[in-house]
Each structure stands twice: as structure tokens, then as C-alpha cells.
Coordinates of C-alpha atoms in Angstrom, one line a residue:
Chain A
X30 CA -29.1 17.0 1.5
X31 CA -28.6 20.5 0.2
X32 CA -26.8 20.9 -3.0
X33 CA -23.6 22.9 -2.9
X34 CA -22.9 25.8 -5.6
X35 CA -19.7 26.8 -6.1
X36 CA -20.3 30.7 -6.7
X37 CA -17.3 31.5 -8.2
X38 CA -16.6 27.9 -9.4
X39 CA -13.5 26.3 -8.1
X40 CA -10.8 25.3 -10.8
X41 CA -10.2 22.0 -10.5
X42 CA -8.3 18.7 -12.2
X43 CA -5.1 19.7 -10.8
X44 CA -2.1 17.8 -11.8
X45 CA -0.6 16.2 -8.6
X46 CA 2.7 14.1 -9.8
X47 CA 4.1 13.0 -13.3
X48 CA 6.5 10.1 -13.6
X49 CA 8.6 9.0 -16.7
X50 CA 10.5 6.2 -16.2
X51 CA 14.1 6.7 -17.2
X52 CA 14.7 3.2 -16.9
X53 CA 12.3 -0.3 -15.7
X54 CA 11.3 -0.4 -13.0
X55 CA 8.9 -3.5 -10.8
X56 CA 6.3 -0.7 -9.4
X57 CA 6.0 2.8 -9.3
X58 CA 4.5 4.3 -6.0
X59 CA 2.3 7.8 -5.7
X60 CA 2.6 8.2 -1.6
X61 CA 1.4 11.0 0.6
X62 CA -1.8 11.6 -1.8
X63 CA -3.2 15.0 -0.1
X64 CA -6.8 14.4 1.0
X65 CA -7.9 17.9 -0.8
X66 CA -9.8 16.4 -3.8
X67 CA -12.1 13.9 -4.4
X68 CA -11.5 11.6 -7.1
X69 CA -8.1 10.6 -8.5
X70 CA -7.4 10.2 -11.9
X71 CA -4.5 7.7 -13.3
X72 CA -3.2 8.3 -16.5
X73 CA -0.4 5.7 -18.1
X74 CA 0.9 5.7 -21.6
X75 CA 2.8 2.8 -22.5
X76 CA 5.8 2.6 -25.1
X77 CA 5.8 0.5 -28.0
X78 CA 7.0 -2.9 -26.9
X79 CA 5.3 -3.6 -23.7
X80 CA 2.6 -5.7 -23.2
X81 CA 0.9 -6.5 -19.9
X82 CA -1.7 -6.4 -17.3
X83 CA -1.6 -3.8 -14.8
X84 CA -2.2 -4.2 -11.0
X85 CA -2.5 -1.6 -8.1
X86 CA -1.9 -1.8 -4.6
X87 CA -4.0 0.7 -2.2
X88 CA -2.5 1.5 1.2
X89 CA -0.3 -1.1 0.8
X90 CA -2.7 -3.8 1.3
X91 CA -1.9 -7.0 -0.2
X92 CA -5.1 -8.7 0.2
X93 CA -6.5 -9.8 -2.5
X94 CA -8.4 -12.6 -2.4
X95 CA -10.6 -10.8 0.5
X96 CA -10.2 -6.8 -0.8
X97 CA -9.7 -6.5 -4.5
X98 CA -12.2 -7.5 -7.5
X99 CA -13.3 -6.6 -10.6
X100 CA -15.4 -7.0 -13.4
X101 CA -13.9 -6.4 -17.0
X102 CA -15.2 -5.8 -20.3
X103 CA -13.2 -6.1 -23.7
X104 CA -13.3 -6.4 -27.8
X105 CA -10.4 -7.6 -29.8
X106 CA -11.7 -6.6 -33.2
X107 CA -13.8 -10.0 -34.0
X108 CA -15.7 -10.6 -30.2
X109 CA -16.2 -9.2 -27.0
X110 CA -15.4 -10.8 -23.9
X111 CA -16.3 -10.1 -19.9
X112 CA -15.2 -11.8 -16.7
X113 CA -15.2 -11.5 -13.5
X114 CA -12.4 -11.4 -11.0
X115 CA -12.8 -11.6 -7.3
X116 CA -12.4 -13.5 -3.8
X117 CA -9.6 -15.7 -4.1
X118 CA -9.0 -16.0 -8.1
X119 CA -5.7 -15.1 -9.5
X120 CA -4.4 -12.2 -7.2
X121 CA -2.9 -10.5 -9.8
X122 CA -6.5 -10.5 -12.1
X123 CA -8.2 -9.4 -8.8
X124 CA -6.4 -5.8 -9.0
X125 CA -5.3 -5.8 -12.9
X126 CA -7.2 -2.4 -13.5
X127 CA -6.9 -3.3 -17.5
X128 CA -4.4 -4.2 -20.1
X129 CA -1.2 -1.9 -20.6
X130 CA -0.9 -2.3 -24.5
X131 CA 2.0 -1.3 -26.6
X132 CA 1.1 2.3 -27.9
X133 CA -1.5 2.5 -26.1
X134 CA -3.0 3.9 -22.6
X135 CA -4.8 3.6 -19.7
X136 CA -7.1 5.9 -18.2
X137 CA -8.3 5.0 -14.2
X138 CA -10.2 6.8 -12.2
X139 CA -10.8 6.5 -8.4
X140 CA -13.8 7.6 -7.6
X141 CA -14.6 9.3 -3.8
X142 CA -10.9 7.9 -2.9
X143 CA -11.1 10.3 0.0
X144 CA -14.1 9.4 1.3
X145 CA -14.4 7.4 4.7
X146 CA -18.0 6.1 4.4
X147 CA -17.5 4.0 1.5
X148 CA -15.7 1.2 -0.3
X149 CA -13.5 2.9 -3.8
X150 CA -15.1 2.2 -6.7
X151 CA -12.2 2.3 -10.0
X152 CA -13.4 2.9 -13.4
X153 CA -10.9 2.1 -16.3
X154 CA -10.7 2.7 -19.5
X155 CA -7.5 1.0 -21.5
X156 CA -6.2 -0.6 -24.2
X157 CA -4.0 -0.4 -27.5
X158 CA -4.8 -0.1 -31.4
X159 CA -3.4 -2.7 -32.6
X160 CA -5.0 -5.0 -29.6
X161 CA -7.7 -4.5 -28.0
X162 CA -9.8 -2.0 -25.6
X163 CA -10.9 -2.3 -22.5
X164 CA -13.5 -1.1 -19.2
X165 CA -13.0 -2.1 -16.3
X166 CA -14.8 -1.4 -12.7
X167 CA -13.0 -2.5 -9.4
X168 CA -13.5 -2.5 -5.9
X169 CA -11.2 -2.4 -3.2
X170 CA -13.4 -3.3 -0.3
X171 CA -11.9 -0.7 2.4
X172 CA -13.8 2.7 3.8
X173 CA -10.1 3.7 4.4
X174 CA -9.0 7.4 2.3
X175 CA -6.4 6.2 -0.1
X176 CA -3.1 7.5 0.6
X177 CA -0.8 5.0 -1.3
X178 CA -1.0 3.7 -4.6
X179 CA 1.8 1.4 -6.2
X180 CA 0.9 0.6 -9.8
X181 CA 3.1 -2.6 -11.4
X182 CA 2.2 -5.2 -14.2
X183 CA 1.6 -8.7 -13.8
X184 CA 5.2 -10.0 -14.4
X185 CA 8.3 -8.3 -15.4
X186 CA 8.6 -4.7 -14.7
X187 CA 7.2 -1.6 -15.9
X188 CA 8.9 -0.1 -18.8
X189 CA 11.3 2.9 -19.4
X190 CA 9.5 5.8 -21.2
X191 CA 6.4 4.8 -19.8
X192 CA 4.7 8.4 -18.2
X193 CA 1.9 7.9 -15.4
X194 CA -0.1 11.2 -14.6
X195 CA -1.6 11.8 -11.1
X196 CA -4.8 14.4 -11.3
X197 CA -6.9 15.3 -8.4
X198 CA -10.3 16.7 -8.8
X199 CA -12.2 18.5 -5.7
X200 CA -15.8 17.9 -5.1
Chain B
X37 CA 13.7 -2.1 -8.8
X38 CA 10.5 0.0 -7.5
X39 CA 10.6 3.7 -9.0
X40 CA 9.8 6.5 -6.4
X41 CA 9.9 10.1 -6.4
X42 CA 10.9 10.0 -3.1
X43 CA 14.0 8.6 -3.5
X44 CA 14.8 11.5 -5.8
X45 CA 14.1 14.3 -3.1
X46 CA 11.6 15.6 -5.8
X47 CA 8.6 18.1 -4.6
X48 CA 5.6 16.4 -5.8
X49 CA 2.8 17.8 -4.2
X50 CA 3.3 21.0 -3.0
X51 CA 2.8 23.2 -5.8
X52 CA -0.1 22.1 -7.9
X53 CA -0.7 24.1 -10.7
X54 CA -4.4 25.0 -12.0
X55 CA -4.6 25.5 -15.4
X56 CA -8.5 27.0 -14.5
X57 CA -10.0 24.9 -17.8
X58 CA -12.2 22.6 -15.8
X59 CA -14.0 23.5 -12.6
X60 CA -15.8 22.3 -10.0
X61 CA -20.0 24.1 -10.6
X62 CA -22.0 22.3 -7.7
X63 CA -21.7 18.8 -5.4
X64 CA -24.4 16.9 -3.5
X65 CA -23.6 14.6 -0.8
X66 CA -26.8 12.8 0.4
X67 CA -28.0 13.2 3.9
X68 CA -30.9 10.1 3.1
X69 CA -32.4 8.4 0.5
X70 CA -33.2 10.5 -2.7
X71 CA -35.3 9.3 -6.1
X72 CA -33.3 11.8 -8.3
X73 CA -31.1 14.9 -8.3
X74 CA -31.5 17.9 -10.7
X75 CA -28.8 20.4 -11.2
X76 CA -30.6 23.7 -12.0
X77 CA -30.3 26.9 -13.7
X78 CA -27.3 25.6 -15.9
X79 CA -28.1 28.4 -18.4
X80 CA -26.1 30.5 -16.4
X81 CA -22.9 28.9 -17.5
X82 CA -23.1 29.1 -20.7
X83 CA -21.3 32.2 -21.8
X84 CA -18.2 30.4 -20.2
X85 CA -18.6 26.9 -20.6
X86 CA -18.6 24.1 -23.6
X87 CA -18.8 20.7 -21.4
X88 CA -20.6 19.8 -18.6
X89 CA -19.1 16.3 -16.5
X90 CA -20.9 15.0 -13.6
X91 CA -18.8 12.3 -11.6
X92 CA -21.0 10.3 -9.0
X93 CA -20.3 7.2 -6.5
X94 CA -24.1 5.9 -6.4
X95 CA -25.8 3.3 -3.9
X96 CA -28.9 2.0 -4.4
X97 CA -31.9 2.1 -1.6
X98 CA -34.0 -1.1 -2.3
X99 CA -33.8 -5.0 -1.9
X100 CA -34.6 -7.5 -5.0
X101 CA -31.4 -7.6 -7.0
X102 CA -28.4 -4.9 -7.6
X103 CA -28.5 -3.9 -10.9
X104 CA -31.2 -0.8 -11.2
X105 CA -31.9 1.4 -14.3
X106 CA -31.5 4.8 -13.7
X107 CA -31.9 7.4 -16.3
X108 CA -31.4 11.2 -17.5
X109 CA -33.6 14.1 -17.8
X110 CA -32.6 17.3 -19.6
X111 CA -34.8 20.4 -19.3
X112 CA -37.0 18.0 -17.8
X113 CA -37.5 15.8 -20.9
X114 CA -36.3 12.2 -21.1
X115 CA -33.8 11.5 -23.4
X116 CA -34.8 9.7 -27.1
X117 CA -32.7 7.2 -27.9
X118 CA -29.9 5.4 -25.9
X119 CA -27.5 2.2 -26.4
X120 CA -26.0 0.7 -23.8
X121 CA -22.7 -1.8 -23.9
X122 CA -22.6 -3.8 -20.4
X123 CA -20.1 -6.6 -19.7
X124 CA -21.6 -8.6 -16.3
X125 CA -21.0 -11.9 -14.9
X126 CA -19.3 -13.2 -17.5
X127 CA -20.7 -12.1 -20.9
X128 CA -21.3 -8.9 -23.1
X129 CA -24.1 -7.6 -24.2
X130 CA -26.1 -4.4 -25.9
X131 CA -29.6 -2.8 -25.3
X132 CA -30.8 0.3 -26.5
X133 CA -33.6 2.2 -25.1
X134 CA -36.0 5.1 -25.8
X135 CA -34.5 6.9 -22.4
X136 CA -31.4 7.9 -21.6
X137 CA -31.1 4.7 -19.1
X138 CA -27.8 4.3 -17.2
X139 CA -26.8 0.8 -15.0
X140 CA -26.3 1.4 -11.2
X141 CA -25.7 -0.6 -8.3
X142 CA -24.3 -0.9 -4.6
X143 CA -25.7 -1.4 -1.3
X144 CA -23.7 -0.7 2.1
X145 CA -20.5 0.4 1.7
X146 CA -20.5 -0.6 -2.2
X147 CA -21.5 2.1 -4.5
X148 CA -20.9 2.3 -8.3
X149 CA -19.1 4.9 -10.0
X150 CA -20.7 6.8 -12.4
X151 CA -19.2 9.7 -15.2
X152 CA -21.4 11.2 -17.4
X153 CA -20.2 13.5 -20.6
X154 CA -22.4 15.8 -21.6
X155 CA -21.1 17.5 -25.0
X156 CA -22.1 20.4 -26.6
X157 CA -24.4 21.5 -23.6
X158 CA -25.0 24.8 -24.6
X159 CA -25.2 24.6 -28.3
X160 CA -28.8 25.6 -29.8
X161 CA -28.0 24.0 -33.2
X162 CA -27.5 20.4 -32.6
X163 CA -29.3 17.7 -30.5
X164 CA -27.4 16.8 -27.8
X165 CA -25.9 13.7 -26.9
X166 CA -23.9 12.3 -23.5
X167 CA -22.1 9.6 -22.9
X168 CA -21.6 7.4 -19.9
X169 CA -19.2 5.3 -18.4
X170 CA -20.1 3.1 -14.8
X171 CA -19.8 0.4 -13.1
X172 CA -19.2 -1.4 -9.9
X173 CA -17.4 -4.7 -8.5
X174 CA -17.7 -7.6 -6.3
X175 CA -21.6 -7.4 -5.4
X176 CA -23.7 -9.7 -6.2
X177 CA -24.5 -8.4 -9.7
X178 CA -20.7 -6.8 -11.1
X179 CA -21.1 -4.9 -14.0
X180 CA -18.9 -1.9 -16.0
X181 CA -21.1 -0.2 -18.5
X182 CA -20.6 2.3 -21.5
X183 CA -23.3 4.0 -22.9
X184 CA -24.8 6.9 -24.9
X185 CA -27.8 8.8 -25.2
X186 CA -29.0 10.9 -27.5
X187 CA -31.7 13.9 -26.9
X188 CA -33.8 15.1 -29.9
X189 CA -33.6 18.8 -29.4
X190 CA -31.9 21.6 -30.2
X191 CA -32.5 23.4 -27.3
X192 CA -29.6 24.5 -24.7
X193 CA -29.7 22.6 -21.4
X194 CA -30.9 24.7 -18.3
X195 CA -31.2 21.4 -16.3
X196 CA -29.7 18.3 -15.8
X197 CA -32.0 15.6 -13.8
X198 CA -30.1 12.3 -12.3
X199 CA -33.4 9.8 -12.0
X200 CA -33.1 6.3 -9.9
X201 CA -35.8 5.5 -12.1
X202 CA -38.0 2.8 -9.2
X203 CA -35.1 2.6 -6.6
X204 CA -33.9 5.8 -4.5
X205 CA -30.3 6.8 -4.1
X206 CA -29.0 5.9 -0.7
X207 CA -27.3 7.9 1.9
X208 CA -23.9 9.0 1.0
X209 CA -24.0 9.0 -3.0
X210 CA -22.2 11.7 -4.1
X211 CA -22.7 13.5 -7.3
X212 CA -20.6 16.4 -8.5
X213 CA -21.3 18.6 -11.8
X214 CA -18.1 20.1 -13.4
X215 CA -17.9 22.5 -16.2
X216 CA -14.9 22.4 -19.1
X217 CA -14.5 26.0 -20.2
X218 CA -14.7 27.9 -23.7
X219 CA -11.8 28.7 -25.5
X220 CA -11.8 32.5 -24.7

């Protein structure tokens, strides 16, 4: 288990793919991820206006009840509040990576998503102002690399101005 | 109607561009079981660096429930004072500590993800604090976590210690230290 240094370091968090959305749209899809880093990071701002959960399909599995869970945290301003999605509860909960608030943002990130040996672990951090804010850890239960990911709300479609950031970081 | 770059003909992944602020120091894949890791001789980046960010996917090695307490060293010193904001199973709630203690869990294929700020690594006129955020899904013990830390000395950090505290790390945790540069 010898520990690598990186002797000159290596410049890394390397912008992959930025999409605005020009008009609404039901999903947005990042395919063809190159396998060259080691975590992903997701970054979504959302316009005023919208108001939603998220969701995220990996590899284009549509599994949920058997693949995706999570457990969320979150604090409205007067109480805090955590649950626990998973195994054949609402499908949409079981990959809603956290609330897409008006103004406000979301912030995933998929940890070892190129790894083989191991099931992704997502770590989210979301919310709005004037709503609430959010953390979030899900699992998709897979040793598969991800290649795909198709991020969409829980109803209705994704709005236009909304900007989603792809960042890949090497390890 | 689903929104693609592909359908635009757009280039998307050929030409990243590296804007050399945030780089990759050191990694550590494990090859077995390991009760902590220590990331050493981090005085030598501190001409060039402000931040230091280590992002891990952690398992843990031993039976008797999921949920472990890890926790930080710096310069070989525990941390002072920590608070920790966990939602699990269902409710929220807050502890604070007199160590820097962080909330891990996994076994198998399941391992949690872990990123840990540390701010102001370098700085010899301020105590230092980091901040944590971690979690893992669908084992028998889901949690997502969000925590600081807080480290009663002014002195700058030469080394960085990643403690199971009881329970090892299992084979294939992976943790990676990154360093966000200066301003030149």
C-alpha cells in the first residue's frame, strides 16, 4: 500500500462539459465520460422559478428499487429533517441526489466513479436561500466505471437557463 | 425533449483545459487493511499552496455495526474541538467532540465517501480548522454527515494523519490529498 507522490504535482479539476439549456428540456445526458480521473464533480445552478427534485440515471440503469438509495439530510429554517430512501420506495426519491431550488444550486460529487472494485458513493450538497439546504449520500450499488449520466427532475422538465458543469479530478 | 451535446455535433471532451489552481499532491490505494494514513512532509508545499483537500472512498475492516468514528491528526496532535451534524435512519442530530472525529462506514463493495477541507494549512497565525463532508447509503446504518474541527494551534501543518480510530480501513479505500494554489 505505498503512497503515491506526485513530484511535480499534477493539475487537476479539469472542466469536462458545460451545458446551458437554451430551452426545457426532460433530461440532460453527459455520455462518453473518459475514464482519466477519478471522481466527478456535478455542478447545477438553477433559475429563478424552478422548483424540484433531481434524479440521475448511471449507465443507463433504471433500476431502482434494487440499485439506487440514499440517505438525505435537510433544514428549512425552523427544523431539520432526515430520511432514508432505498429498495423499492418511490423510484424517483431513490436517485433524487437533492432538491433543485429556485436561485439556488447543487453541488454532487461522484466519488471513485472509475473505479471497478467498488460500489459509487455520491455526496451532495444543494439547496436554495429562500428554501432550504440540503446533504445528501447515495449509492448506486454497481462495481461498473460510470460512463453515462442523465440528470432530470422528478416531473416536468429541466428548465432553460439552467447551467450543469462536468469536472473530473485525477487521483 | 432530452438535451444532448451530441445532437449538436459539439466537442466535449477532447480538449480539457487546466487552469493549474488545484492539483493532485499524493494518492493511496490500499493493498490490505490499514488503522490510519498519514500524509507527510506537507511543509514542503507551502510556499505554493493555501488549501489542502483530501477526497477518500473508505470501507471499514470490522464486524459489530457500520457506523465507526474515525478521526484527524495534525502534526501528530488530535484535534480540540469538533461538531458534528449527521442525519441517519431517519432523524438529525449533533455531537461535538474533543477530537477531530469524522463518521465512516462500508463493508464489501460499499464504501463511504469522505472530503475533508483543510483551510488555512499553512498559516502560522491562526488555529486551524477543517471541515468535513461524508457519508454513505443503503447499508445497514445510512448516514451523510457534516462536520468541523477545530485545532488549537498556530502552528503550520507538516502532517496530516487519517485515523480509523478502533476499526482498520479495508482493502481498496482510496484517499487522495490535493493542494489549491496561492495567488502568485
Amino acid at each position: 500500500m505505498a503512497q503515491t507522490v506526485y513530484d511535480p504535482p499534477v493539475s487537476t479539476y479539469i472542466p469536462l462539459q458545460t451545458i446551458t439549456l437554451g430551452s426545457s428540456a426532460s433530461s440532460v445526458t453527459f455520455a462518453s465520460i473518459p475514464q482519466t480521473y477519478r471522481d466527478l464533480v456535478l455542478v447545477v445552478t438553477v433559475p429563478t422559478g424552478h422548483n424540484s427534485g433531481s434524479g440521475v440515471v448511471i449507465n443507463s440503469d433504471t433500476d431502482y428499487s434494487s440499485n439506487y438509495s440514499r440517505v438525505a439530510m435537510a433544514g428549512d429554517g425552523s427544523s431539520g429533517s432526515s430520511f432514508v430512501n432505498s429498495g423499492g420506495g418511490n423510484p424517483t426519491a431513490n436517485h433524487d441526489l437533492g432538491a433543485l431550488r429556485p436561485n439556488g444550486q447543487l453541488i454532487a460529487q461522484f466519488m471513485d466513479y472509475s473505479a471497478t472494485d467498488k460500489h459509487k458513493t455520491i455526496l451532495t450538497r444543494a439547496g436554495g436561500a429562500a428554501n432550504d439546504v440540503w446533504a445528501v449520500a447515495s449509492r448506486w450499488a454497481d462495481n461498473s466505471a460510470v460512463t453515462t449520466l442523465v440528470f432530470s427532475t422528478d416531473g416536468g422538465n429541466l428548465p432553460a437557463a439552467m447551467v450543469l458543469s462536468l469536472y473530473g479530478i485525477a487521483s | 425533449m432530452a438535451f444532448s451535446l451530441a445532437l449538436l455535433g459539439a466537442s466535449t471532451y477532447e480538449v480539457p483545459v487546466a487552469l493549474g489552481s488545484y492539483d493532485l499532491l499524493a494518492t493511496e490505494i490500499l493493498t490490505g487493511t490499514s488503522s490510519s494514513i498519514t500524509f507527510a512532509s506537507l511543509g514542503t508545499y507551502a510556499a505554493d499552496y493555501q488549501h489542502l483537500q483530501v477526497r477518500a472512498t473508505l470501507g471499514r475492516s470490522t464486524s459489530g455495526g457500520d457506523m465507526a468514528s474515525g478521526k484527524i491528526k495534525l502534526n501528530g496532535s488530535d484535534m480540540t474541538k469538533s461538531h458534528l451534524l449527521r442525519g441517519y435512519n431517519g432523524s438529525v442530530n449533533s455531537y461535538d467532540n474533543t477530537v477531530g472525529k469524522f463518521t465512516y462506514a462500508g463493508t464489501g463493495s460499499t464504501h463511504s465517501g469522505l472530503v475533508i477541507d483543510v483551510l488555512d494549512a499553512f498559516s502560522s497565525d491562526k488555529n486551524t480548522t477543517i471541515r468535513f463532508l461524508g457519508g454513505v447509503a443503503g447499508n445497514s446504518e445510512p448516514f451523510v454527515m457534516l462536520n468541523s474541527a477545530f485545532w488549537d494551534n498556530t502552528s503550520s501543518i507538516t502532517s496530516l494523519e487519517i485515523n480509523g480510530g478502533g476499526p482498520s480501513f479495508t482493502e481498496n479505500s482510496r484517499l487522495s490529498l490535493y493542494g489549491i494554489r496561492k495567488a502568485a
